[in-house]
Amino acid sequence: MMLQKFKRDAKGFIFEGLTLASALIIIAILVVMLVVIIIGGKDMFTWEFLSTFPTDGMTKGGIFPAIFGTAMLVIIMSIAAVPFGTITAIYLTEYAKENSIIAKSIRFAVRTLAVIPSIIYGLFGLGFFIKFVGTGMDNVFLGGQLKWGQPNILWASLTMALLTLPVVIVSVEEALKTIPRELREASLALGATKWQTIRKVVLPGSFSGIMTGTILAVSRGAGEVAPILFTGAAYYLATLPGSLSDQFMVLGYHIYIMATQSANVDQTLPIQFGTTLVLLLLTFSLNFTAVILRYRIRKKRIA
Amino acid sequence: MNKFKSFIKRLIGKFKEKKYNSTDKIDITNKRFRWSDFIAEKIIKSVAFFSITIIVLIFIFVFRESFPIFNFGAKEKPKTEQTSDSQEQYGVPAAEPAQQEQYGVETTEPAKQEQYGVETSEPAQQEQYGVQTTDDTTMVENITPVEETASGSTHDDNKQAVKTLITKEWQPVSDRPRYGLIPLLIGTLKITIISLLFAAPLAIFAALYTAVFASKRMKELIKPTIEMLAGFPSVVIGFFALMVMASFLQNIFGYDVRLNSFVGGIAMGLAAIPIIFTITEDALTSVPKTYYEASLALGATKWQTAFSVMLPAATPGIFAAILLGIGRVFGETMIALMATGNAAMMGINPFESVRTLAATIGAEMAEVVFGDTHYNVLFLIGSMLFIFTFAINAIAEFWVKGKLMKKIQGK
Amino acid sequence: MKNIKIHTENMYLYYGSKMALNNISIDIPENKVTALIGPSGCGKSTFLRSLNRMNDLIDSVKIEGNILLDGINIYDKNIDVVSLRKKVGMVFQKSNPFAKSIYENIAYGPRINGINNKSELNDIVEKSLRNAAIWDEAKDRLHDSALGLSGGQQQRLCIARTLAVNPEIILMDEPASALDPISTSKIEELIVQLKENYTIVIVTHNMQQAARISDNTAFFYLGELIEYNKTKKIYTNPDKKQTEDYISGRFG
């Protein structure tokens, strides 16, 4: 009897220990990754590094154009993705009937968009934006002169916008759902129309949710590289992009290029670590802000 | 017509609409047409269809670019091909002396006939084709007599290419380009299996710990931390694998090739862990608490309950988690590009370099000529990836969800 | 008896295929307080929400029969629901002020009706708050958030907000059920004052409350209107056994 109980307890102990170990291994890997990147990059993390152009064939100097390009990318991307995402979320929560085929198909489409590999977005950006829309614009407006039918920051940003659209939709939808039904009813009972209710009651109440969605989308967009590999990211540019039809440098692509295609990988290792640290800090601080905003929304819902 | 009339009526009604006056009795019988509501609703509805439209557009445009490869018989093809060729082909170093001999200006016609006549017997086609190639080759020869490109003979290439699709060699840039997808498929599968073997047990066990054993405080520590892993851009994971992990694992396992499917698989596992963890954890916590309590009340220990009650009840969810994990690994590009060595090898040794489907697109798309065979094949690979992830998502969505529902709501 | 304000005739309401209201015919007089009582789930709230077509928001609801407001069928296809809801205001069970200032809460209704004149709005806000007996408590903090008010104050604010749109009928869905006794009595006083200018239909769980404030009482049970009469009659000498059982507390 005693032995049996001991055996059972031991088994339980081992099993529970195994699950705990799994969790700890994951966390340990994460911590190691963070520590290695921080140690590797911390010496590079200076104002000079952040604010100057690469020099000496990208073996020295800073990463300012990549930071600038990333900022431009996420700004243009947000301008495209946030309104579309917000409106889709409004449709799903305010207009669509819960179990209608349309609503279900849209939800399915959104989830599919979220799992399509990012490289496919890159292909789509190339096939649709550059070859179809861009070349079409060139043919119609410029008489075939090549301007839009090639990779540039606009097409890259729009491609990224498609990729981040589901992030925005999901966050905004979650926020819209926290607006109590009673508030919508109160507004309607006062003789407000549906649109007035959405505009004056629902949207103001979900502002922080829209912010969360935007931030998460920006964080995602800043880190993705595959979609912009051939829709606009450039290896090296001596100037900042001046118009939407220019190519641009971007942090993630910079890391990839420096780590795999650079002439002397070892010599530029500090730059690579520095760039990685900057990118990681950027995405983490964005995610952290989003987590806090989201926490506040959830607290509001409970209250 | 009637509809139109009522529309006009509403329009007029709109302009007649008086300003609200608090002393007036409210007339409820005059149905008003409200422009702002009407327009807002129309806009919102049409924008909402946008996500469906994108899926359809992705489908169309990714396929459209891969389609020409199967299209060697189409009549209008040469024209479109030509414009893109003459614009962009010159700089490409994909030299092809063997082809050049065949296509020399004088010998074009007979060579064509020889090759073409075997498969298709359409004389008009042949002639058009012949002229086409002649033009192209002359042009190319005029400008760069030494560097001959393969693009002029796209049709023939396509035919050749399709034949090579199911061979064992992926050598798109060579004298005789071969587009064998099998090594890429094997590479992708290998990576997927390795990363799942690494990620799935870790993630599922960790989820089990958080859902069943962990105290509330531990839970609040573990969940956000693992979700933080999802915030790592894949290029960062790839960089870490390339610079740090590859050497570290090499020291442990002592393999020869620093970048191989094992390193790549582990790195991709890191990307898949948060997905598998989150969905599994969701599935486990959605198992009704009564199951758990009933099992404990029957004298089962915590781990017995976890193992024989919670896990089986959440199986469909865990299955979905693994499926989506597979989808993530299958399409992951940056990690594959940076950590797998990128050599299209066929062996099953995990310590050999591999090249995945997605990485092939990522590595080669920037260097191909728009519209040539290689370009089309890369899009074909993209189409395959798209269909695959679409299918995985559909299965996870419909089949698994249905099962999960059934299971939890009783048989 | 005064004019009939609302008249329903053989009204049925279904949630999908489930019948929730069965053949309701009732006359609600103008400038009176009509109380709807009955056990939970008896359909009284559903009935109330049919009177300003709030049930339209629920997809599965289907309504048959007539509901006439001043002789006009409000389910007719020419009816402008938005105007109807201005005419038939509603106060909800749980006070639901918007997350705006007290002033903006009251001004919300007038604003959506196109009143943007500052002094006009000021007048409406003051008048509505006075009529809802909350002016003295709110006048010094008009621009503070309405969420800072106590539960009872919030509910009176919601009544004031409804008054600001100048409705003819006010529907109240258990307006005092979540409040303490003092707040409840304030609301009850208010309701009695309001009936001079408005027709009031109130759903309540609290039978004493119905007895205190209403002129007429309707007893609902399992989706049917069991008995409808003067409140005094219902409480002293009901016609039906079920009504008597309910009022004497034998069930529900």
PDB file of C-alpha atoms in Angstrom, chain A residues 179-262:
ATOM      1  CA  ILE A 179     -18.445  48.409 -24.972  1.00  0.00           C
ATOM      2  CA  PRO A 180     -21.526  47.325 -23.025  1.00  0.00           C
ATOM      3  CA  ARG A 181     -24.653  46.627 -25.017  1.00  0.00           C
ATOM      4  CA  GLU A 182     -26.508  48.893 -22.581  1.00  0.00           C
ATOM      5  CA  LEU A 183     -24.631  51.924 -23.867  1.00  0.00           C
ATOM      6  CA  ARG A 184     -25.578  51.195 -27.445  1.00  0.00           C
ATOM      7  CA  GLU A 185     -29.178  50.715 -26.346  1.00  0.00           C
ATOM      8  CA  ALA A 186     -29.156  53.929 -24.362  1.00  0.00           C
ATOM      9  CA  SER A 187     -28.004  55.837 -27.399  1.00  0.00           C
ATOM     10  CA  LEU A 188     -30.525  54.195 -29.703  1.00  0.00           C
ATOM     11  CA  ALA A 189     -33.318  54.744 -27.190  1.00  0.00           C
ATOM     12  CA  LEU A 190     -32.529  58.453 -27.286  1.00  0.00           C
ATOM     13  CA  GLY A 191     -33.279  58.438 -30.997  1.00  0.00           C
ATOM     14  CA  ALA A 192     -29.751  58.206 -32.267  1.00  0.00           C
ATOM     15  CA  THR A 193     -29.239  56.353 -35.519  1.00  0.00           C
ATOM     16  CA  LYS A 194     -26.951  53.392 -35.707  1.00  0.00           C
ATOM     17  CA  TRP A 195     -24.141  55.366 -37.268  1.00  0.00           C
ATOM     18  CA  GLN A 196     -24.505  58.162 -34.707  1.00  0.00           C
ATOM     19  CA  THR A 197     -24.294  55.553 -31.989  1.00  0.00           C
ATOM     20  CA  ILE A 198     -21.164  54.037 -33.464  1.00  0.00           C
ATOM     21  CA  ARG A 199     -19.530  57.384 -34.015  1.00  0.00           C
ATOM     22  CA  LYS A 200     -20.377  59.012 -30.696  1.00  0.00           C
ATOM     23  CA  VAL A 201     -20.544  56.124 -28.260  1.00  0.00           C
ATOM     24  CA  VAL A 202     -18.877  52.993 -29.603  1.00  0.00           C
ATOM     25  CA  LEU A 203     -15.791  54.429 -31.290  1.00  0.00           C
ATOM     26  CA  PRO A 204     -14.775  56.860 -28.536  1.00  0.00           C
ATOM     27  CA  GLY A 205     -15.101  54.021 -26.042  1.00  0.00           C
ATOM     28  CA  SER A 206     -12.820  51.770 -28.042  1.00  0.00           C
ATOM     29  CA  PHE A 207     -10.118  54.294 -28.736  1.00  0.00           C
ATOM     30  CA  SER A 208      -7.557  52.486 -26.619  1.00  0.00           C
ATOM     31  CA  GLY A 209      -8.411  49.253 -28.404  1.00  0.00           C
ATOM     32  CA  ILE A 210      -7.719  50.850 -31.750  1.00  0.00           C
ATOM     33  CA  MET A 211      -4.438  52.141 -30.334  1.00  0.00           C
ATOM     34  CA  THR A 212      -3.561  48.640 -29.134  1.00  0.00           C
ATOM     35  CA  GLY A 213      -4.277  47.208 -32.545  1.00  0.00           C
ATOM     36  CA  THR A 214      -2.180  49.867 -34.228  1.00  0.00           C
ATOM     37  CA  ILE A 215       0.740  49.320 -31.889  1.00  0.00           C
ATOM     38  CA  LEU A 216       0.653  45.546 -32.302  1.00  0.00           C
ATOM     39  CA  ALA A 217       0.474  45.959 -36.061  1.00  0.00           C
ATOM     40  CA  VAL A 218       3.392  48.365 -36.020  1.00  0.00           C
ATOM     41  CA  SER A 219       5.402  45.981 -33.880  1.00  0.00           C
ATOM     42  CA  ARG A 220       4.672  43.127 -36.259  1.00  0.00           C
ATOM     43  CA  GLY A 221       5.337  45.203 -39.344  1.00  0.00           C
ATOM     44  CA  ALA A 222       8.617  46.556 -38.009  1.00  0.00           C
ATOM     45  CA  GLY A 223       9.952  43.052 -37.515  1.00  0.00           C
ATOM     46  CA  GLU A 224       8.795  41.291 -40.655  1.00  0.00           C
ATOM     47  CA  VAL A 225      11.275  40.999 -43.467  1.00  0.00           C
ATOM     48  CA  ALA A 226       9.984  38.375 -45.869  1.00  0.00           C
ATOM     49  CA  PRO A 227       7.185  40.515 -47.372  1.00  0.00           C
ATOM     50  CA  ILE A 228       9.541  43.346 -48.247  1.00  0.00           C
ATOM     51  CA  LEU A 229      12.448  41.256 -49.540  1.00  0.00           C
ATOM     52  CA  PHE A 230      11.430  42.010 -53.088  1.00  0.00           C
ATOM     53  CA  THR A 231       8.815  44.710 -52.764  1.00  0.00           C
ATOM     54  CA  GLY A 232      11.006  47.623 -51.750  1.00  0.00           C
ATOM     55  CA  ALA A 233      13.741  46.989 -49.207  1.00  0.00           C
ATOM     56  CA  ALA A 234      17.207  47.990 -50.359  1.00  0.00           C
ATOM     57  CA  TYR A 235      20.642  46.763 -49.430  1.00  0.00           C
ATOM     58  CA  TYR A 236      22.215  50.165 -49.144  1.00  0.00           C
ATOM     59  CA  LEU A 237      21.101  53.650 -50.056  1.00  0.00           C
ATOM     60  CA  ALA A 238      23.164  56.763 -49.703  1.00  0.00           C
ATOM     61  CA  THR A 239      20.102  58.930 -49.223  1.00  0.00           C
ATOM     62  CA  LEU A 240      16.845  58.678 -47.370  1.00  0.00           C
ATOM     63  CA  PRO A 241      13.772  57.828 -49.424  1.00  0.00           C
ATOM     64  CA  GLY A 242      12.402  61.097 -50.716  1.00  0.00           C
ATOM     65  CA  SER A 243       9.208  59.913 -52.316  1.00  0.00           C
ATOM     66  CA  LEU A 244       6.844  56.982 -52.284  1.00  0.00           C
ATOM     67  CA  SER A 245       8.482  55.571 -55.381  1.00  0.00           C
ATOM     68  CA  ASP A 246      11.902  55.272 -53.744  1.00  0.00           C
ATOM     69  CA  GLN A 247      13.349  52.159 -52.214  1.00  0.00           C
ATOM     70  CA  PHE A 248      14.295  52.227 -48.561  1.00  0.00           C
ATOM     71  CA  MET A 249      16.449  50.564 -45.942  1.00  0.00           C
ATOM     72  CA  VAL A 250      14.862  48.757 -43.044  1.00  0.00           C
ATOM     73  CA  LEU A 251      16.161  47.296 -39.785  1.00  0.00           C
ATOM     74  CA  GLY A 252      15.186  43.673 -40.249  1.00  0.00           C
ATOM     75  CA  TYR A 253      16.496  43.494 -43.793  1.00  0.00           C
ATOM     76  CA  HIS A 254      19.668  45.222 -42.667  1.00  0.00           C
ATOM     77  CA  ILE A 255      20.251  42.452 -40.113  1.00  0.00           C
ATOM     78  CA  TYR A 256      19.633  39.776 -42.710  1.00  0.00           C
ATOM     79  CA  ILE A 257      21.896  41.382 -45.288  1.00  0.00           C
ATOM     80  CA  MET A 258      24.711  42.105 -42.877  1.00  0.00           C
ATOM     81  CA  ALA A 259      24.598  38.628 -41.408  1.00  0.00           C
ATOM     82  CA  THR A 260      24.448  36.672 -44.646  1.00  0.00           C
ATOM     83  CA  GLN A 261      25.679  38.726 -47.568  1.00  0.00           C
ATOM     84  CA  SER A 262      28.227  41.063 -46.101  1.00  0.00           C
TER      85      SER A 262
END
